[in-house]
XYZ file of N, CA, C and O in Angstrom:
868
model
N 87.385 126.456 107.503
C 88.324 125.625 106.752
C 89.508 126.476 106.292
O 89.342 127.567 105.760
N 90.721 125.977 106.512
C 91.915 126.731 106.174
C 92.162 126.754 104.667
O 91.922 125.772 103.975
N 92.675 127.895 104.207
C 93.115 127.971 102.813
C 94.490 127.326 102.718
O 95.168 127.076 103.729
N 94.920 127.058 101.483
C 96.250 126.468 101.288
C 97.344 127.397 101.809
O 98.359 126.936 102.348
N 97.143 128.702 101.655
C 98.131 129.671 102.137
C 98.232 129.611 103.664
O 99.337 129.589 104.242
N 97.086 129.561 104.335
C 97.084 129.460 105.796
C 97.745 128.163 106.257
O 98.511 128.145 107.226
N 97.440 127.081 105.548
C 98.001 125.779 105.908
C 99.516 125.774 105.719
O 100.261 125.241 106.556
N 99.976 126.386 104.643
C 101.419 126.477 104.391
C 102.112 127.254 105.504
O 103.179 126.860 105.991
N 101.494 128.342 105.934
C 102.064 129.150 107.006
C 102.084 128.387 108.323
O 103.069 128.446 109.079
N 101.014 127.644 108.613
C 100.929 126.898 109.866
C 101.946 125.754 109.904
O 102.577 125.504 110.944
N 102.093 125.043 108.794
C 103.065 123.940 108.752
C 104.473 124.489 108.883
O 105.309 123.932 109.622
N 104.779 125.573 108.196
C 106.104 126.188 108.293
C 106.391 126.618 109.722
O 107.501 126.427 110.242
N 105.392 127.199 110.377
C 105.560 127.631 111.761
C 105.784 126.445 112.692
O 106.588 126.512 113.627
N 105.070 125.341 112.435
C 105.232 124.140 113.272
C 106.626 123.551 113.110
O 107.236 123.084 114.083
N 107.152 123.565 111.897
C 108.511 123.067 111.656
C 109.536 123.934 112.392
O 110.501 123.418 112.978
N 109.326 125.248 112.375
C 110.248 126.153 113.070
C 110.150 125.987 114.579
O 111.129 126.167 115.309
N 108.952 125.638 115.062
C 108.732 125.470 116.502
C 109.394 124.213 117.041
O 109.777 124.159 118.208
N 109.554 123.185 116.185
C 110.129 121.908 116.612
C 111.656 122.031 116.687
O 112.329 122.221 115.669
N 112.257 121.931 117.889
C 113.694 122.172 118.044
C 114.598 121.147 117.366
O 115.767 121.428 117.111
N 114.075 119.961 117.074
C 114.905 118.917 116.456
C 115.037 119.088 114.943
O 115.720 118.310 114.291
N 114.376 120.116 114.384
C 114.337 120.311 112.932
C 115.009 121.623 112.551
O 114.772 122.659 113.187
N 115.823 121.585 111.504
C 116.351 122.799 110.894
C 115.376 123.185 109.780
O 115.514 122.748 108.644
N 114.389 124.004 110.134
C 113.299 124.318 109.207
C 113.782 125.042 107.960
O 113.113 125.000 106.917
N 114.943 125.693 108.046
C 115.462 126.430 106.893
C 115.808 125.497 105.736
O 115.888 125.935 104.583
N 115.991 124.213 106.025
C 116.354 123.240 104.998
C 115.141 122.569 104.353
O 115.298 121.768 103.435
N 113.948 122.887 104.835
C 112.742 122.191 104.373
C 111.756 123.185 103.770
O 111.367 124.162 104.410
N 111.362 122.939 102.536
C 110.353 123.758 101.882
C 108.974 123.149 102.049
O 108.831 121.922 102.130
N 107.954 123.989 102.110
C 106.570 123.532 102.312
C 105.699 124.046 101.173
O 105.631 125.250 100.926
N 105.033 123.118 100.492
C 104.064 123.475 99.465
C 102.723 122.826 99.810
O 102.696 121.714 100.353
N 101.629 123.518 99.501
C 100.301 122.987 99.809
C 99.380 123.180 98.612
O 99.328 124.271 98.022
N 98.668 122.134 98.263
C 97.656 122.212 97.209
C 96.467 121.366 97.604
O 96.592 120.159 97.835
N 95.300 121.994 97.726
C 94.058 121.299 98.094
C 94.194 120.537 99.406
O 93.659 119.434 99.567
N 94.929 121.125 100.340
C 95.084 120.507 101.656
C 96.160 119.446 101.741
O 96.428 118.912 102.823
N 96.788 119.117 100.621
C 97.874 118.131 100.600
C 99.202 118.864 100.740
O 99.532 119.729 99.929
N 99.957 118.510 101.764
C 101.221 119.185 102.071
C 102.393 118.385 101.511
O 102.482 117.163 101.706
N 103.299 119.068 100.824
C 104.532 118.459 100.339
C 105.714 119.078 101.066
O 105.861 120.308 101.084
N 106.524 118.243 101.695
C 107.754 118.681 102.340
C 108.926 118.263 101.463
O 109.044 117.094 101.104
N 109.779 119.210 101.126
C 110.915 118.917 100.252
C 112.166 119.586 100.806
O 112.096 120.612 101.484
N 113.316 118.973 100.509
C 114.571 119.555 100.960
C 115.566 118.497 101.354
O 115.495 117.348 100.896
N 116.488 118.873 102.218
C 117.573 117.982 102.613
C 117.846 118.148 104.102
O 117.921 119.272 104.605
N 117.970 117.035 104.818
C 118.240 117.083 106.255
C 119.463 116.242 106.573
O 119.952 115.472 105.736
N 119.939 116.391 107.816
C 121.202 115.757 108.203
C 121.045 114.377 108.819
O 122.044 113.698 109.079
N 119.806 113.950 109.091
C 119.609 112.639 109.714
C 118.222 112.111 109.399
O 117.307 112.880 109.086
N 118.088 110.802 109.510
C 116.792 110.170 109.270
C 115.792 110.563 110.351
O 114.609 110.757 110.079
N 116.260 110.687 111.590
C 115.350 111.067 112.676
C 114.784 112.463 112.451
O 113.619 112.726 112.767
N 115.589 113.370 111.880
C 115.085 114.710 111.581
C 114.000 114.654 110.500
O 113.005 115.374 110.559
N 114.186 113.781 109.528
C 113.174 113.602 108.483
C 111.862 113.129 109.090
O 110.778 113.647 108.762
N 111.930 112.149 109.998
C 110.727 111.630 110.636
C 110.082 112.682 111.540
O 108.852 112.782 111.615
N 110.898 113.479 112.222
C 110.355 114.538 113.085
C 109.606 115.584 112.251
O 108.585 116.129 112.699
N 110.120 115.889 111.058
C 109.445 116.847 110.176
C 108.092 116.312 109.736
O 107.089 117.046 109.709
N 108.034 115.033 109.407
C 106.770 114.415 109.014
C 105.763 114.463 110.159
O 104.597 114.823 109.962
N 106.222 114.131 111.371
C 105.343 114.145 112.543
C 104.837 115.545 112.835
O 103.658 115.749 113.162
N 105.722 116.539 112.716
C 105.341 117.927 112.982
C 104.253 118.383 112.012
O 103.281 119.037 112.419
N 104.397 118.055 110.740
C 103.396 118.447 109.745
C 102.049 117.784 110.021
O 100.990 118.398 109.854
N 102.079 116.553 110.475
C 100.841 115.831 110.772
C 100.089 116.427 111.948
O 98.870 116.262 112.059
N 100.800 117.138 112.817
C 100.143 117.734 113.985
C 99.260 118.924 113.616
O 98.400 119.330 114.412
N 99.468 119.503 112.456
C 98.764 120.728 112.086
C 97.338 120.412 111.637
O 97.118 119.582 110.743
N 96.377 121.066 112.239
C 94.977 120.882 111.876
C 94.727 121.355 110.449
O 95.191 122.420 110.045
N 93.989 120.537 109.678
C 93.660 120.895 108.306
C 94.464 120.159 107.264
O 94.119 120.185 106.076
N 95.541 119.477 107.686
C 96.353 118.704 106.747
C 95.591 117.445 106.347
O 95.267 116.608 107.178
N 95.292 117.315 105.052
C 94.537 116.166 104.559
C 95.441 115.036 104.071
O 95.035 113.881 104.019
N 96.647 115.371 103.701
C 97.578 114.372 103.201
C 98.972 114.933 103.230
O 99.185 116.139 103.338
N 99.960 114.037 103.125
C 101.347 114.456 103.249
C 102.211 113.713 102.244
O 102.147 112.488 102.133
N 103.010 114.464 101.486
C 103.979 113.890 100.554
C 105.371 114.289 101.029
O 105.632 115.465 101.293
N 106.267 113.310 101.154
C 107.608 113.572 101.669
C 108.618 113.447 100.538
O 108.776 112.374 99.943
N 109.298 114.543 100.250
C 110.354 114.559 99.242
C 111.647 115.084 99.870
O 112.369 115.883 99.285
N 111.911 114.629 101.076
C 113.089 115.050 101.828
C 114.186 113.999 101.678
O 113.945 112.808 101.897
N 115.376 114.430 101.328
C 116.527 113.542 101.231
C 117.374 113.646 102.494
O 117.497 114.722 103.092
N 117.958 112.523 102.897
C 118.868 112.510 104.040
C 120.300 112.516 103.511
O 120.710 111.597 102.796
N 121.048 113.559 103.845
C 122.456 113.646 103.464
C 123.275 113.808 104.725
O 123.305 114.878 105.348
N 123.928 112.737 105.111
C 124.658 112.740 106.368
C 125.893 113.618 106.278
O 126.623 113.578 105.284
N 126.155 114.422 107.330
C 127.420 115.162 107.372
C 128.583 114.185 107.509
O 128.399 113.038 107.933
N 129.773 114.653 107.164
C 130.936 113.761 107.114
C 131.151 112.940 108.364
O 131.435 111.731 108.291
N 130.985 113.551 109.558
C 131.259 112.841 110.802
C 130.197 111.797 111.136
O 130.380 110.979 112.043
N 129.067 111.802 110.416
C 127.976 110.860 110.701
C 128.026 109.601 109.841
O 127.247 108.683 110.054
N 128.911 109.568 108.850
C 129.011 108.385 107.996
C 129.634 107.230 108.772
O 130.630 107.402 109.476
N 129.030 106.044 108.635
C 129.548 104.852 109.305
C 129.481 103.676 108.351
O 128.641 103.638 107.454
N 130.334 102.712 108.581
C 130.283 101.486 107.792
C 129.020 100.707 108.149
O 128.539 100.762 109.283
N 128.515 99.971 107.160
C 127.298 99.186 107.400
C 127.469 98.215 108.553
O 126.549 98.004 109.352
N 128.645 97.604 108.657
C 128.869 96.623 109.717
C 128.811 97.292 111.086
O 128.294 96.718 112.058
N 129.277 98.545 111.173
C 129.226 99.269 112.446
C 127.785 99.633 112.806
O 127.395 99.576 113.980
N 127.007 100.019 111.792
C 125.600 100.332 112.034
C 124.856 99.083 112.497
O 124.030 99.138 113.416
N 125.160 97.946 111.861
C 124.496 96.687 112.224
C 124.798 96.309 113.668
O 123.892 95.917 114.422
N 126.058 96.441 114.074
C 126.420 96.123 115.459
C 125.720 97.066 116.428
O 125.211 96.635 117.480
N 125.682 98.361 116.084
C 125.018 99.337 116.949
C 123.525 99.034 117.057
O 122.925 99.151 118.135
N 122.901 98.640 115.936
C 121.472 98.321 115.930
C 121.185 97.104 116.808
O 120.222 97.096 117.590
N 122.002 96.084 116.690
C 121.814 94.884 117.501
C 121.975 95.189 118.989
O 121.230 94.677 119.834
N 122.937 96.058 119.295
C 123.155 96.416 120.696
C 121.976 97.197 121.271
O 121.501 96.905 122.369
N 121.497 98.193 120.522
C 120.417 99.025 121.052
C 119.123 98.220 121.179
O 118.322 98.453 122.096
N 118.915 97.261 120.290
C 117.734 96.399 120.404
C 117.839 95.493 121.634
O 116.842 95.237 122.309
N 119.032 95.012 121.913
C 119.214 94.132 123.074
C 119.051 94.895 124.382
O 118.665 94.321 125.403
N 119.326 96.211 124.352
C 119.186 97.015 125.563
C 117.765 97.522 125.773
O 117.390 97.862 126.897
N 116.990 97.603 124.713
C 115.665 98.218 124.811
C 114.679 97.284 125.507
O 114.881 96.079 125.608
N 113.585 97.893 125.965
C 112.523 97.125 126.619
C 111.401 96.764 125.649
O 110.385 96.211 126.055
N 111.588 97.098 124.356
C 110.505 96.903 123.398
C 110.397 95.448 122.921
O 109.297 94.936 122.743
N 111.521 94.812 122.682
C 111.489 93.458 122.122
C 112.396 92.539 122.921
O 113.365 92.981 123.551
N 112.103 91.254 122.865
C 112.942 90.270 123.520
C 114.210 90.045 122.704
O 114.217 90.243 121.488
N 115.297 89.646 123.357
C 116.565 89.459 122.650
C 116.457 88.455 121.503
O 115.739 87.455 121.596
N 117.161 88.741 120.413
C 117.291 87.844 119.256
C 115.982 87.611 118.494
O 115.887 86.674 117.696
N 114.976 88.434 118.732
C 113.705 88.292 118.016
C 113.735 89.053 116.691
O 113.262 88.567 115.666
N 114.321 90.248 116.705
C 114.377 91.097 115.518
C 115.740 90.963 114.841
O 116.783 91.079 115.491
N 115.722 90.723 113.538
C 116.950 90.599 112.748
C 117.229 91.917 112.025
O 116.308 92.618 111.610
N 118.512 92.222 111.862
C 118.936 93.490 111.279
C 119.767 93.256 110.026
O 120.693 92.432 110.033
N 119.445 93.973 108.948
C 120.254 93.974 107.736
C 120.499 95.425 107.339
O 119.584 96.244 107.376
N 121.733 95.752 106.965
C 122.086 97.126 106.617
C 122.758 97.161 105.245
O 123.660 96.379 104.972
N 122.284 98.073 104.401
C 122.890 98.267 103.084
C 122.949 99.762 102.781
O 121.920 100.432 102.681
N 124.161 100.281 102.686
C 124.404 101.701 102.401
C 123.664 102.610 103.382
O 123.088 103.631 103.006
N 123.676 102.220 104.649
C 123.066 103.025 105.691
C 121.579 102.796 105.887
O 120.991 103.327 106.828
N 120.964 102.016 104.999
C 119.529 101.736 105.103
C 119.338 100.433 105.885
O 119.851 99.390 105.492
N 118.577 100.501 106.972
C 118.382 99.360 107.864
C 117.054 98.670 107.565
O 116.009 99.335 107.488
N 117.094 97.359 107.405
C 115.881 96.554 107.246
C 115.718 95.659 108.464
O 116.640 94.917 108.825
N 114.563 95.746 109.104
C 114.262 94.947 110.283
C 113.286 93.835 109.914
O 112.306 94.078 109.206
N 113.518 92.635 110.404
C 112.618 91.508 110.147
C 112.490 90.675 111.412
O 113.226 90.860 112.378
N 111.545 89.734 111.402
C 111.292 88.894 112.562
C 109.820 88.910 112.918
O 108.997 89.487 112.193
N 109.462 88.287 114.027
C 108.080 88.227 114.483
C 107.985 88.637 115.940
O 108.785 88.211 116.774
N 106.994 89.475 116.244
C 106.723 89.892 117.619
C 105.228 89.727 117.897
O 104.433 89.539 116.978
N 104.827 89.848 119.149
C 103.419 89.648 119.501
C 102.595 90.918 119.371
O 101.407 90.863 119.081
N 103.206 92.065 119.626
C 102.464 93.319 119.690
C 103.038 94.342 118.722
O 104.238 94.392 118.491
N 102.158 95.222 118.225
C 102.631 96.242 117.303
C 103.522 97.264 118.002
O 104.424 97.822 117.375
N 103.314 97.523 119.310
C 104.170 98.493 119.985
C 105.616 98.011 120.005
O 106.557 98.821 120.012
N 105.825 96.681 119.986
C 107.181 96.148 119.915
C 107.803 96.461 118.560
O 108.972 96.844 118.468
N 107.021 96.298 117.515
C 107.496 96.591 116.167
C 107.821 98.072 116.022
O 108.880 98.450 115.516
N 106.891 98.934 116.470
C 107.111 100.373 116.367
C 108.288 100.809 117.229
O 109.076 101.677 116.848
N 108.414 100.203 118.403
C 109.509 100.556 119.298
C 110.867 100.196 118.720
O 111.833 100.962 118.844
N 110.946 99.033 118.066
C 112.209 98.610 117.450
C 112.631 99.600 116.368
O 113.791 100.025 116.309
N 111.691 99.995 115.516
C 112.004 100.958 114.459
C 112.383 102.307 115.047
O 113.271 102.999 114.529
N 111.737 102.701 116.139
C 111.996 104.006 116.745
C 113.412 104.122 117.277
O 114.068 105.155 117.103
N 113.913 103.071 117.935
C 115.270 103.156 118.495
C 116.330 103.093 117.403
O 117.412 103.669 117.543
N 116.018 102.432 116.287
C 116.987 102.321 115.191
C 117.134 103.633 114.438
O 118.246 104.020 114.040
N 116.041 104.344 114.229
C 116.094 105.543 113.374
C 116.964 106.652 113.955
O 117.374 107.561 113.240
N 117.271 106.581 115.255
C 118.088 107.631 115.869
C 119.584 107.297 115.861
O 120.394 108.115 116.317
N 119.956 106.137 115.358
C 121.364 105.768 115.341
C 122.140 106.589 114.311
O 121.656 106.860 113.214
N 123.351 106.946 114.655
C 124.214 107.676 113.730
C 124.517 106.828 112.503
O 124.833 105.634 112.620
N 124.401 107.434 111.319
C 124.709 106.735 110.078
C 123.504 106.155 109.368
O 123.588 105.787 108.201
N 122.359 106.074 110.054
C 121.141 105.512 109.451
C 120.491 106.546 108.540
O 120.230 107.679 108.950
N 120.219 106.155 107.299
C 119.551 107.057 106.348
C 118.105 106.646 106.084
O 117.347 107.383 105.452
N 117.702 105.474 106.556
C 116.334 105.013 106.362
C 116.107 103.696 107.072
O 117.058 102.976 107.391
N 114.837 103.380 107.323
C 114.471 102.129 107.999
C 113.303 101.484 107.270
O 112.284 102.141 107.026
N 113.455 100.222 106.912
C 112.355 99.434 106.361
C 111.908 98.428 107.418
O 112.718 97.628 107.888
N 110.648 98.490 107.778
C 110.110 97.629 108.836
C 109.378 96.444 108.211
O 108.284 96.583 107.686
N 110.004 95.269 108.267
C 109.392 94.036 107.770
C 109.036 93.091 108.910
O 108.815 91.905 108.695
N 108.969 93.621 110.116
C 108.602 92.811 111.281
C 107.120 92.473 111.211
O 106.289 93.338 110.915
N 106.773 91.227 111.477
C 105.376 90.797 111.436
C 104.894 90.426 112.842
O 105.694 90.234 113.762
N 103.566 90.346 112.981
C 102.951 89.955 114.241
C 102.479 88.511 114.138
O 101.983 88.091 113.101
N 102.611 87.758 115.212
C 102.341 86.324 115.119
C 101.098 85.848 115.856
O 100.670 84.710 115.674
N 100.489 86.680 116.680
C 99.326 86.232 117.440
C 98.039 86.432 116.642
O 97.853 87.460 116.001
N 97.172 85.451 116.678
C 95.886 85.545 115.998
C 94.751 85.463 117.019
O 94.779 84.642 117.921
N 93.766 86.332 116.846
C 92.603 86.313 117.739
C 91.338 86.430 116.903
O 91.377 86.633 115.695
N 90.193 86.332 117.584
C 88.897 86.429 116.916
C 88.703 87.790 116.268
O 89.007 88.834 116.856
N 88.171 87.776 115.032
C 87.904 89.035 114.329
C 86.930 89.903 115.106
O 87.061 91.127 115.149
N 85.926 89.292 115.736
C 84.938 90.051 116.517
C 85.596 90.725 117.715
O 85.296 91.887 118.030
N 86.514 90.010 118.368
C 87.207 90.584 119.520
C 88.034 91.787 119.084
O 88.045 92.835 119.738
N 88.736 91.650 117.954
C 89.551 92.749 117.437
C 88.675 93.953 117.118
O 88.989 95.090 117.488
N 87.567 93.729 116.427
C 86.657 94.809 116.049
C 86.116 95.525 117.289
O 86.114 96.768 117.358
N 85.674 94.763 118.289
C 85.134 95.355 119.515
C 86.208 96.169 120.250
O 85.933 97.266 120.759
N 87.428 95.623 120.316
C 88.522 96.322 121.000
C 88.834 97.660 120.328
O 89.032 98.677 120.996
N 88.885 97.659 119.002
C 89.221 98.870 118.266
C 88.129 99.919 118.427
O 88.400 101.093 118.686
N 86.875 99.508 118.276
C 85.763 100.461 118.391
C 85.688 101.057 119.797
O 85.414 102.248 119.963
N 85.940 100.243 120.820
C 85.946 100.750 122.191
C 87.077 101.746 122.389
O 86.913 102.790 123.033
N 88.238 101.428 121.816
C 89.390 102.320 121.921
C 89.134 103.650 121.232
O 89.500 104.717 121.738
N 88.468 103.608 120.076
C 88.161 104.838 119.342
C 87.243 105.747 120.143
O 87.400 106.972 120.144
N 86.275 105.161 120.850
C 85.354 105.956 121.665
C 86.096 106.650 122.803
O 85.743 107.749 123.217
N 87.161 105.996 123.322
C 87.955 106.608 124.382
C 88.835 107.735 123.857
O 89.071 108.726 124.528
N 89.335 107.574 122.634
C 90.363 108.475 122.117
C 89.817 109.680 121.374
O 90.404 110.759 121.420
N 88.709 109.512 120.647
C 88.193 110.591 119.802
C 86.955 111.173 120.453
O 85.932 110.485 120.605
N 87.038 112.444 120.817
C 85.976 113.092 121.588
C 84.656 113.119 120.833
O 83.609 112.771 121.349
N 84.699 113.571 119.577
C 83.486 113.656 118.773
C 83.712 112.968 117.425
O 84.763 113.108 116.828
N 82.735 112.231 116.978
C 82.818 111.712 115.621
C 83.352 110.307 115.458
O 83.600 109.872 114.349
N 83.532 109.567 116.563
C 84.011 108.200 116.400
C 83.000 107.336 115.662
O 83.363 106.333 115.048
N 81.722 107.747 115.691
C 80.686 106.994 114.978
C 80.835 107.120 113.464
O 80.222 106.363 112.708
N 81.631 108.092 113.010
C 81.843 108.276 111.575
C 82.940 107.360 111.039
O 83.235 107.375 109.846
N 83.561 106.578 111.922
C 84.632 105.666 111.524
C 84.097 104.245 111.460
O 83.496 103.748 112.415
N 84.307 103.601 110.319
C 83.844 102.222 110.130
C 85.049 101.291 110.228
O 86.074 101.500 109.559
N 84.934 100.274 111.084
C 86.006 99.302 111.286
C 85.590 97.968 110.687
O 84.579 97.385 111.078
N 86.374 97.488 109.728
C 86.097 96.199 109.088
C 87.275 95.269 109.338
O 88.422 95.623 109.030
N 87.007 94.111 109.923
C 88.065 93.161 110.252
C 87.858 91.871 109.483
O 86.789 91.264 109.529
N 88.897 91.474 108.765
C 88.898 90.191 108.051
C 90.189 89.464 108.395
O 91.261 89.840 107.919
N 90.055 88.453 109.253
C 91.249 87.735 109.681
C 92.140 88.637 110.502
O 91.735 89.172 111.529
N 93.357 88.857 110.013
C 94.316 89.708 110.713
C 94.416 91.094 110.082
O 95.248 91.899 110.478
N 93.557 91.378 109.094
C 93.582 92.669 108.396
C 92.447 93.565 108.877
O 91.302 93.124 108.985
N 92.750 94.829 109.126
C 91.753 95.815 109.541
C 91.698 96.934 108.507
O 92.734 97.460 108.087
N 90.486 97.297 108.087
C 90.296 98.424 107.180
C 89.490 99.498 107.897
O 88.413 99.226 108.430
N 90.036 100.698 107.917
C 89.350 101.841 108.510
C 88.827 102.725 107.389
O 89.573 103.108 106.486
N 87.561 103.079 107.449
C 86.979 103.965 106.449
C 86.039 104.945 107.144
O 85.738 104.814 108.323
N 85.594 105.942 106.376
C 84.752 106.982 106.953
C 85.492 108.296 107.024
O 86.416 108.547 106.250
N 85.111 109.153 107.979
C 85.699 110.489 108.063
C 86.182 110.808 109.470
O 85.657 110.297 110.460
N 87.223 111.657 109.528
C 87.713 112.225 110.787
C 87.873 113.726 110.570
O 87.817 114.212 109.440
N 88.106 114.464 111.658
C 88.128 115.924 111.570
C 89.532 116.513 111.535
O 89.690 117.724 111.366
N 90.549 115.675 111.691
C 91.926 116.168 111.644
C 92.870 115.005 111.389
O 92.502 113.832 111.565
N 94.089 115.364 110.978
C 95.095 114.324 110.762
C 95.411 113.614 112.067
O 95.663 112.412 112.096
N 95.398 114.342 113.172
C 95.696 113.726 114.463
C 94.649 112.684 114.834
O 94.978 111.637 115.398
N 93.370 112.951 114.510
C 92.326 111.951 114.760
C 92.544 110.719 113.882
O 92.332 109.588 114.326
N 92.959 110.961 112.646
C 93.242 109.843 111.757
C 94.383 108.999 112.316
O 94.333 107.767 112.294
N 95.402 109.669 112.838
C 96.533 108.970 113.427
C 96.113 108.186 114.662
O 96.553 107.053 114.881
N 95.236 108.775 115.474
C 94.740 108.091 116.662
C 93.960 106.828 116.292
O 94.095 105.788 116.949
N 93.152 106.926 115.240
C 92.368 105.770 114.807
C 93.281 104.649 114.324
O 93.093 103.473 114.674
N 94.288 105.016 113.527
C 95.235 104.010 113.037
C 96.008 103.386 114.188
O 96.217 102.166 114.229
N 96.400 104.215 115.144
C 97.135 103.722 116.312
C 96.282 102.755 117.115
O 96.767 101.725 117.605
N 94.989 103.074 117.252
C 94.084 102.189 117.991
C 93.977 100.835 117.309
O 93.942 99.789 117.972
N 93.922 100.844 115.981
C 93.828 99.581 115.238
C 95.095 98.752 115.404
O 95.047 97.545 115.661
N 96.241 99.413 115.257
C 97.511 98.687 115.369
C 97.741 98.154 116.775
O 98.432 97.136 116.955
N 97.188 98.800 117.791
C 97.421 98.383 119.163
C 96.584 97.182 119.580
O 96.744 96.676 120.689
N 95.713 96.729 118.723
C 94.913 95.552 119.044
C 95.709 94.288 118.731
O 96.235 94.144 117.626
N 95.849 93.366 119.675
C 96.628 92.145 119.433
C 96.031 91.318 118.309
O 94.816 91.177 118.200
N 96.895 90.785 117.462
C 96.445 89.949 116.355
C 96.320 90.684 115.044
O 96.104 90.066 114.006
N 96.437 92.014 115.061
C 96.342 92.797 113.824
C 97.695 92.802 113.119
O 98.700 93.208 113.692
N 97.696 92.347 111.878
C 98.928 92.303 111.095
C 99.007 93.426 110.073
O 100.069 93.808 109.628
N 97.860 93.938 109.677
C 97.859 94.945 108.621
C 96.679 95.897 108.823
O 95.579 95.465 109.147
N 96.926 97.194 108.643
C 95.873 98.194 108.748
C 95.822 98.991 107.456
O 96.823 99.587 107.030
N 94.653 98.991 106.815
C 94.426 99.792 105.617
C 93.659 101.035 106.039
O 92.515 100.932 106.497
N 94.271 102.188 105.895
C 93.680 103.440 106.356
C 93.051 104.173 105.176
O 93.733 104.816 104.395
N 91.728 104.050 105.056
C 90.980 104.747 104.016
C 90.211 105.943 104.570
O 89.269 106.438 103.933
N 90.575 106.398 105.735
C 89.890 107.514 106.365
C 90.133 108.809 105.601
O 91.236 109.056 105.105
N 89.117 109.624 105.518
C 89.199 110.920 104.839
C 89.125 112.024 105.884
O 88.252 112.012 106.753
N 90.070 112.975 105.809
C 90.074 114.100 106.741
C 89.142 115.187 106.215
O 89.332 115.708 105.121
N 88.131 115.516 107.017
C 87.187 116.570 106.654
C 87.347 117.690 107.677
O 86.998 117.537 108.845
N 87.913 118.804 107.244
C 88.187 119.913 108.180
C 86.884 120.595 108.588
O 85.898 120.582 107.868
């Protein structure tokens, strides 16, 4: 099991290894396996990349993000320009059908709404928006509209977990009530926890996932 000092060093090294991140702008603190990232970055996508990089490190039990996005002068755009760019990139993408996702922008913060059938469509829409120039944050209010049997959802998720997690999938408990899925139990790394959550979200008909999984190094 890693000490907090080892974990701090590993997360810092992972941030430096990721080319999309200016690691010099991000401080790393660790207490009891919980990592806090603090500082200032030049784009929302860089903030998200830093979060993803920290999650890749084995031994991370939790993550607190205290990173502010401060756009450089040339990256500032009017809200109306960001909205037009967002609508265009959504219409060009293969993630969602045209006119399904609605866009609202306030002071560079983009809010997405609408209904789609699959969670990958929702995640894909948010992913293409976060890389637009001028965006400082994204709120995802997109919902899923398909409903299926709770038993089918539970079976699909458990089968997916067995494919994705080499050891220990039996330690994960999947509870399905309607369109809500609750994951509980233990995993051995943050990446396994992410895989379990991804498996739940990828099941059609799931509208909400409550992740109560505990990382045990």
